[in-house]
PDB file of C-alpha atoms in Angstrom:
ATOM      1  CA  UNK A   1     -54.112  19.637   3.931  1.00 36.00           C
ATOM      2  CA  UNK A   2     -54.719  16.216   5.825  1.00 39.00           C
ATOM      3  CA  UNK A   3     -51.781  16.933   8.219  1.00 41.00           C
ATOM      4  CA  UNK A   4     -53.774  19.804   9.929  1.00 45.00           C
ATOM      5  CA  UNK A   5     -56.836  17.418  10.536  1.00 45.00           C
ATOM      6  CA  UNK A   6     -55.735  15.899  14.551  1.00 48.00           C
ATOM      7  CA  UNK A   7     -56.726  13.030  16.119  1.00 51.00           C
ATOM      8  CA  UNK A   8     -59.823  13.845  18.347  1.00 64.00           C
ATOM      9  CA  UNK A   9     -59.663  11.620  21.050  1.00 71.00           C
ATOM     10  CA  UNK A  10     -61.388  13.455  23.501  1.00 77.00           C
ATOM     11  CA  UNK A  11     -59.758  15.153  26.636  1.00 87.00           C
ATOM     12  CA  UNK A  12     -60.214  13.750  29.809  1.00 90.00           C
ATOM     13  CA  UNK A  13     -61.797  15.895  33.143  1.00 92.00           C
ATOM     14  CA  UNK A  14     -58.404  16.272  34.394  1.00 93.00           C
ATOM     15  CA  UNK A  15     -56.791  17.321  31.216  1.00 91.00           C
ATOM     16  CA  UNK A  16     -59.683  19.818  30.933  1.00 92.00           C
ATOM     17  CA  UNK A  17     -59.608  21.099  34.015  1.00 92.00           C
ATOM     18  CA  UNK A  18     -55.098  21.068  34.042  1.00 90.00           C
ATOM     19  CA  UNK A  19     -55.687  23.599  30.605  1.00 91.00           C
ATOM     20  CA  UNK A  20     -58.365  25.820  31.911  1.00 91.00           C
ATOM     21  CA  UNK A  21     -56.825  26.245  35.271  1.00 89.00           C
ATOM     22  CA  UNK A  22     -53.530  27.470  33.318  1.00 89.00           C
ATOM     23  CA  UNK A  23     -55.373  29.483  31.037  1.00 91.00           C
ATOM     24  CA  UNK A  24     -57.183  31.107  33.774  1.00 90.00           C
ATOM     25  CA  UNK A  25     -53.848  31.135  36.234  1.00 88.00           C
ATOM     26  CA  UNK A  26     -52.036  33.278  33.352  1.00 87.00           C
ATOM     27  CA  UNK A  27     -54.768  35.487  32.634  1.00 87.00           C
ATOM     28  CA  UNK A  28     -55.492  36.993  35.974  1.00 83.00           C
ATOM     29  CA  UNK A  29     -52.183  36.476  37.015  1.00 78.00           C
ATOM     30  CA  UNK A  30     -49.637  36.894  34.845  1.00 73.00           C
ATOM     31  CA  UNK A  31     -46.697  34.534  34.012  1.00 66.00           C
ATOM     32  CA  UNK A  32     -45.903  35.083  37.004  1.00 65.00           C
ATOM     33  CA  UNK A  33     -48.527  32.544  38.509  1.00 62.00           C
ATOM     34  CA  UNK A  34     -47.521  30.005  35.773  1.00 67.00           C
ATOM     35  CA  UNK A  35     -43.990  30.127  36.266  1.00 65.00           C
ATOM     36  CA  UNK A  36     -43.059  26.470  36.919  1.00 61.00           C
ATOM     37  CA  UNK A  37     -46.156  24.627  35.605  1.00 60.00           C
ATOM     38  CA  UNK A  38     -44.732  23.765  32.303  1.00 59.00           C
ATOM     39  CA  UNK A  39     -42.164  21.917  33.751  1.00 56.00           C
ATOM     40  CA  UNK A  40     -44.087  19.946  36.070  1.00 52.00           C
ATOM     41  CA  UNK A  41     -46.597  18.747  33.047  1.00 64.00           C
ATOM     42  CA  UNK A  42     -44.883  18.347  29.769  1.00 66.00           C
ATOM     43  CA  UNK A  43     -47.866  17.417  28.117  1.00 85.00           C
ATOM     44  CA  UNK A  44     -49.538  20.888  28.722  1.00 89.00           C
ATOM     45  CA  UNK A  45     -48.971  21.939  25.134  1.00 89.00           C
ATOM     46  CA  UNK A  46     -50.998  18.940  23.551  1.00 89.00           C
ATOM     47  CA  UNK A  47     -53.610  20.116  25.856  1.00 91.00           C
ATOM     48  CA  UNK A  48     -53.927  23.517  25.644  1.00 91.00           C
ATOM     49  CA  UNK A  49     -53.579  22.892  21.405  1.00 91.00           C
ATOM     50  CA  UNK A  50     -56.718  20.745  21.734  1.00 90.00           C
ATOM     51  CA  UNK A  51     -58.628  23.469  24.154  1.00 91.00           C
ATOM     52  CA  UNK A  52     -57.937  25.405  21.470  1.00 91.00           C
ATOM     53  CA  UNK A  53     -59.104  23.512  18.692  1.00 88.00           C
ATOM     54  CA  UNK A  54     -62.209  23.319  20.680  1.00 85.00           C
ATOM     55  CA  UNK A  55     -62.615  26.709  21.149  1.00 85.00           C
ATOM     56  CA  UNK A  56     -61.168  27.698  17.707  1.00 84.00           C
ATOM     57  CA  UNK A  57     -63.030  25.704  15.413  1.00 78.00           C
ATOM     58  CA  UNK A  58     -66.746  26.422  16.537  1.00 76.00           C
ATOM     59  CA  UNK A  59     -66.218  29.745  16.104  1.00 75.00           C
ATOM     60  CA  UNK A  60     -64.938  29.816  13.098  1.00 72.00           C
ATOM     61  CA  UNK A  61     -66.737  27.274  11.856  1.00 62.00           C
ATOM     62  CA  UNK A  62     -64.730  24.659  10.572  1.00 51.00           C
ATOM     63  CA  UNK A  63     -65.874  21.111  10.040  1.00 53.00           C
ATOM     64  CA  UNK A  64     -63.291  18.788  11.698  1.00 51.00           C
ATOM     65  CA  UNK A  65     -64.143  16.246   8.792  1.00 53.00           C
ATOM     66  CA  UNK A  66     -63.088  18.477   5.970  1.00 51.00           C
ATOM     67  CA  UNK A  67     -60.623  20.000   4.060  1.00 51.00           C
ATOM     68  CA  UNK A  68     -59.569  22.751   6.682  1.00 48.00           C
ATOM     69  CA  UNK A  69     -59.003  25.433   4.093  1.00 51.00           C
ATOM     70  CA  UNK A  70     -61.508  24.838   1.850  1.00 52.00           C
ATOM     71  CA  UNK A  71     -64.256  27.658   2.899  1.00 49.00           C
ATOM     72  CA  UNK A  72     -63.564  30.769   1.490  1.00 53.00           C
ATOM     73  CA  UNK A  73     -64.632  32.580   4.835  1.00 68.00           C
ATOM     74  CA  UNK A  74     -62.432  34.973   6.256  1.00 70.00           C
ATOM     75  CA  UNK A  75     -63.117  33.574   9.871  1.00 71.00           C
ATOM     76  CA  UNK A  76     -62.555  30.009   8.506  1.00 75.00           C
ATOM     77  CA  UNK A  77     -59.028  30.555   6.937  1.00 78.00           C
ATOM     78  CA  UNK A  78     -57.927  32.484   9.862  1.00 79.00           C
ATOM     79  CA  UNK A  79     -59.055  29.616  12.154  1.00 81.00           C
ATOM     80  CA  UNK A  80     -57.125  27.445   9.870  1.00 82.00           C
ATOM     81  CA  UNK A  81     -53.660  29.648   9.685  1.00 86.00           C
ATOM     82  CA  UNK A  82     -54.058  29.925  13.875  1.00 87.00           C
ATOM     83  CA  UNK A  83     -54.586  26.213  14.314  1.00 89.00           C
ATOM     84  CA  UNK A  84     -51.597  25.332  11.994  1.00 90.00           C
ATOM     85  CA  UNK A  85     -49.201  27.482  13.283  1.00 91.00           C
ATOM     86  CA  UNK A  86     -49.945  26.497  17.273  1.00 91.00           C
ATOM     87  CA  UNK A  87     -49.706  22.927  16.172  1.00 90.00           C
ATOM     88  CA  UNK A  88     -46.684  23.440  14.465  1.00 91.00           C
ATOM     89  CA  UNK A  89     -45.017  24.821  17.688  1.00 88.00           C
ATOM     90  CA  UNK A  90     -46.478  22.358  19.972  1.00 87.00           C
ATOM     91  CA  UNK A  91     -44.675  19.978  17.974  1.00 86.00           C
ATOM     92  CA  UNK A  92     -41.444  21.246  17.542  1.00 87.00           C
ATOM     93  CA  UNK A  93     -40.957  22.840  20.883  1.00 86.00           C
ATOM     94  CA  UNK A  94     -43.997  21.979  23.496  1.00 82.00           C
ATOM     95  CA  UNK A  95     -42.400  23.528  26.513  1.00 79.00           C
ATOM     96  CA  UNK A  96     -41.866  27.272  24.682  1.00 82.00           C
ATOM     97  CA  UNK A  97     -45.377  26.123  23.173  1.00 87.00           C
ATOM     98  CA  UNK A  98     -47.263  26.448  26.420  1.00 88.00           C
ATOM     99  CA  UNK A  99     -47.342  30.136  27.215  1.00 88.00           C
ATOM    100  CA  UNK A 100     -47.533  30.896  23.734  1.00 89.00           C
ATOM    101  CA  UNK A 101     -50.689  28.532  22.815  1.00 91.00           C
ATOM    102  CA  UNK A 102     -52.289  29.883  25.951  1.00 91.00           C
ATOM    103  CA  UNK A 103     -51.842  33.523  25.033  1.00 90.00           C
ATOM    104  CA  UNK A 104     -53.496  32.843  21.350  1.00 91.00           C
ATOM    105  CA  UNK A 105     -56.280  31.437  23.374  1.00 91.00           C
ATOM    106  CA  UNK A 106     -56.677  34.279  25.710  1.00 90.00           C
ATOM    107  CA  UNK A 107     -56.345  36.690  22.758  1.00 88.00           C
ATOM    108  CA  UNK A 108     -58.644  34.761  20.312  1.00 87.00           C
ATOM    109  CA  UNK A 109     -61.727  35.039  23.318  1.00 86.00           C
ATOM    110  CA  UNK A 110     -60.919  38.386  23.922  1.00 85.00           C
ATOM    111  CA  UNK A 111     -61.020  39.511  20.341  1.00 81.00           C
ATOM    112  CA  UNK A 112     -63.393  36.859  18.837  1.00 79.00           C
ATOM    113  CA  UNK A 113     -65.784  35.813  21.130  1.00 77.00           C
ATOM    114  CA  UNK A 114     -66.854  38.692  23.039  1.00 67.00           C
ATOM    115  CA  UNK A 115     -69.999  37.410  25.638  1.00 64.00           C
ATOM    116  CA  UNK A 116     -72.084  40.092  26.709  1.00 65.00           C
ATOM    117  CA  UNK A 117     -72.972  37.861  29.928  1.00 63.00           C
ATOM    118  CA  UNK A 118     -69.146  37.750  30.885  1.00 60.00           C
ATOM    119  CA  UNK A 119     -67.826  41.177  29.983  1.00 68.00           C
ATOM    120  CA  UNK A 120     -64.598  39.671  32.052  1.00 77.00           C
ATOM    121  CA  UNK A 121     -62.052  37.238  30.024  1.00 81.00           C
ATOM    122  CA  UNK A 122     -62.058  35.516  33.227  1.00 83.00           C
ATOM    123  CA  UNK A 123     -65.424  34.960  33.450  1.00 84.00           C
ATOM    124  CA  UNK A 124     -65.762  33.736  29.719  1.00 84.00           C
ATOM    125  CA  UNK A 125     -62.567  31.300  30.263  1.00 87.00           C
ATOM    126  CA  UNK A 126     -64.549  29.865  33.132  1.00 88.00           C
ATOM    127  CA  UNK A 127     -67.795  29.439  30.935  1.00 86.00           C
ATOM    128  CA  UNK A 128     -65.737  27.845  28.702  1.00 86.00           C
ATOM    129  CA  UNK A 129     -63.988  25.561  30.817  1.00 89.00           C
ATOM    130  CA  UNK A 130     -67.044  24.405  32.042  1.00 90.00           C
ATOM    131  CA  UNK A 131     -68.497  23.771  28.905  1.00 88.00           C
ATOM    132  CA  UNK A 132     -65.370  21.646  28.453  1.00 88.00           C
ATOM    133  CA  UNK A 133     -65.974  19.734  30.947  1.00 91.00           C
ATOM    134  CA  UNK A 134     -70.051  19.106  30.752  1.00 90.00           C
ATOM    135  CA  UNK A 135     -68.329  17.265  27.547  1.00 86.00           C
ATOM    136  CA  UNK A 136     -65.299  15.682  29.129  1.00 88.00           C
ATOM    137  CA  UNK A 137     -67.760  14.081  31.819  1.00 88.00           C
ATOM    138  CA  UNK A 138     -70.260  13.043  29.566  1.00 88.00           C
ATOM    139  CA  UNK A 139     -68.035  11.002  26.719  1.00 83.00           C
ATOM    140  CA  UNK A 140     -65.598   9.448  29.363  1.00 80.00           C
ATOM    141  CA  UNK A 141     -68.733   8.725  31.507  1.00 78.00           C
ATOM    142  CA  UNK A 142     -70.077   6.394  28.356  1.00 62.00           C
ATOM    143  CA  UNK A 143     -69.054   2.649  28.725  1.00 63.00           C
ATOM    144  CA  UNK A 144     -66.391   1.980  26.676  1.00 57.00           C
ATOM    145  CA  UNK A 145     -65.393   5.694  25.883  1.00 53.00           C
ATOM    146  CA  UNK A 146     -61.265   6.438  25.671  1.00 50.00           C
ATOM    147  CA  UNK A 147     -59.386   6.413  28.897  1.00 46.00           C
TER     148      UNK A 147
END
C-alpha cells in the first residue's frame, strides 16, 4: 500500500510547537480551550497527522521505507489501520480532522505509551513535544535543510 507511505518533509519548530500546544490545550482543557483554533490554522490537521506519525510509528515499529502492512505484529498493523484512517480524514475533511486526530493522539499515549516518569498525559505530551522539537531544531538548523 504505497498510498499510506507520506512525504516526510520534516516539521518545522513552529509547526511543532502549533501541534503540541493544541494537543496539550485539549487535553487539560477540554474543547473548550480549542474552540476557535481550527479555524484560525487550517493546516492544523496536516500537522497534527504528522505528530502522529511520529509518535505512532516508533512505537509500533514501523519502518517508514516499507510496505506498511507487511509485519505480522499486532502493534504494527494496528499502527498501520490508525495511520490510514487519520490520513484519510485529514484529507477529506481537515477542519472536522483536527479534534479528532488530536484525540487518537491523546488516546494512543494514554493507552500505548504509558511512562512511568510522567504518570500525567500532560506531562508525557510535553516530553514528547520536546522531543519533537530537539528534532525540528536540529534538521532545519542544517544548511540547506527544508524551509
Amino acid at each position: 500500500m504505497p498510498y499510506l507511505i507520506p512525504s516526510r518533509t520534516p516539521l518545522a519548530p513552529e509547526q511543532v510547537e502549533r501541534g503540541c500546544d493544541y494537543l496539550l490545550a485539549l487535553q487539560m482543557g477540554g474543547g473548550a480551550s480549542v474552540a476557535g483554533r481550527v479555524e484560525a490554522d487550517p493546516e492544523l490537521a496536516f500537522v497534527l497527522l504528522r505528530l502522529a506519525e511520529d509518535i505512532v510509528w516508533p512505537v509500533a515499529a514501523v519502518d517508514g521505507e516499507a510496505d506498511l502492512c507487511a509485519d505480522p505484529s499486532v502493534l504494527n498493523e494496528v499502527g498501520c489501520v490508525l495511520l490510514s484512517a487519520l490520513r484519510d480524514w485529514a484529507r477529506d475533511s481537515p477542519i472536522t480532522a483536527v479534534p479528532g486526530i488530536a484525540r487518537s493522539i491523546i488516546r494512543f499515549v494514554v493507552s500505548v505509551i504509558p511512562d512511568p516518569g510522567h504518570e500525567d498525559t500532560a506531562d508525557t505530551l510535553e516530553a514528547l513535544r520536546n522531543a519533537r522539537l530537539t528534532v525540528a531544531h536540529a534538521v532545519h538548523s542544517v544548511p540547506g535543510a527544508h524551509r
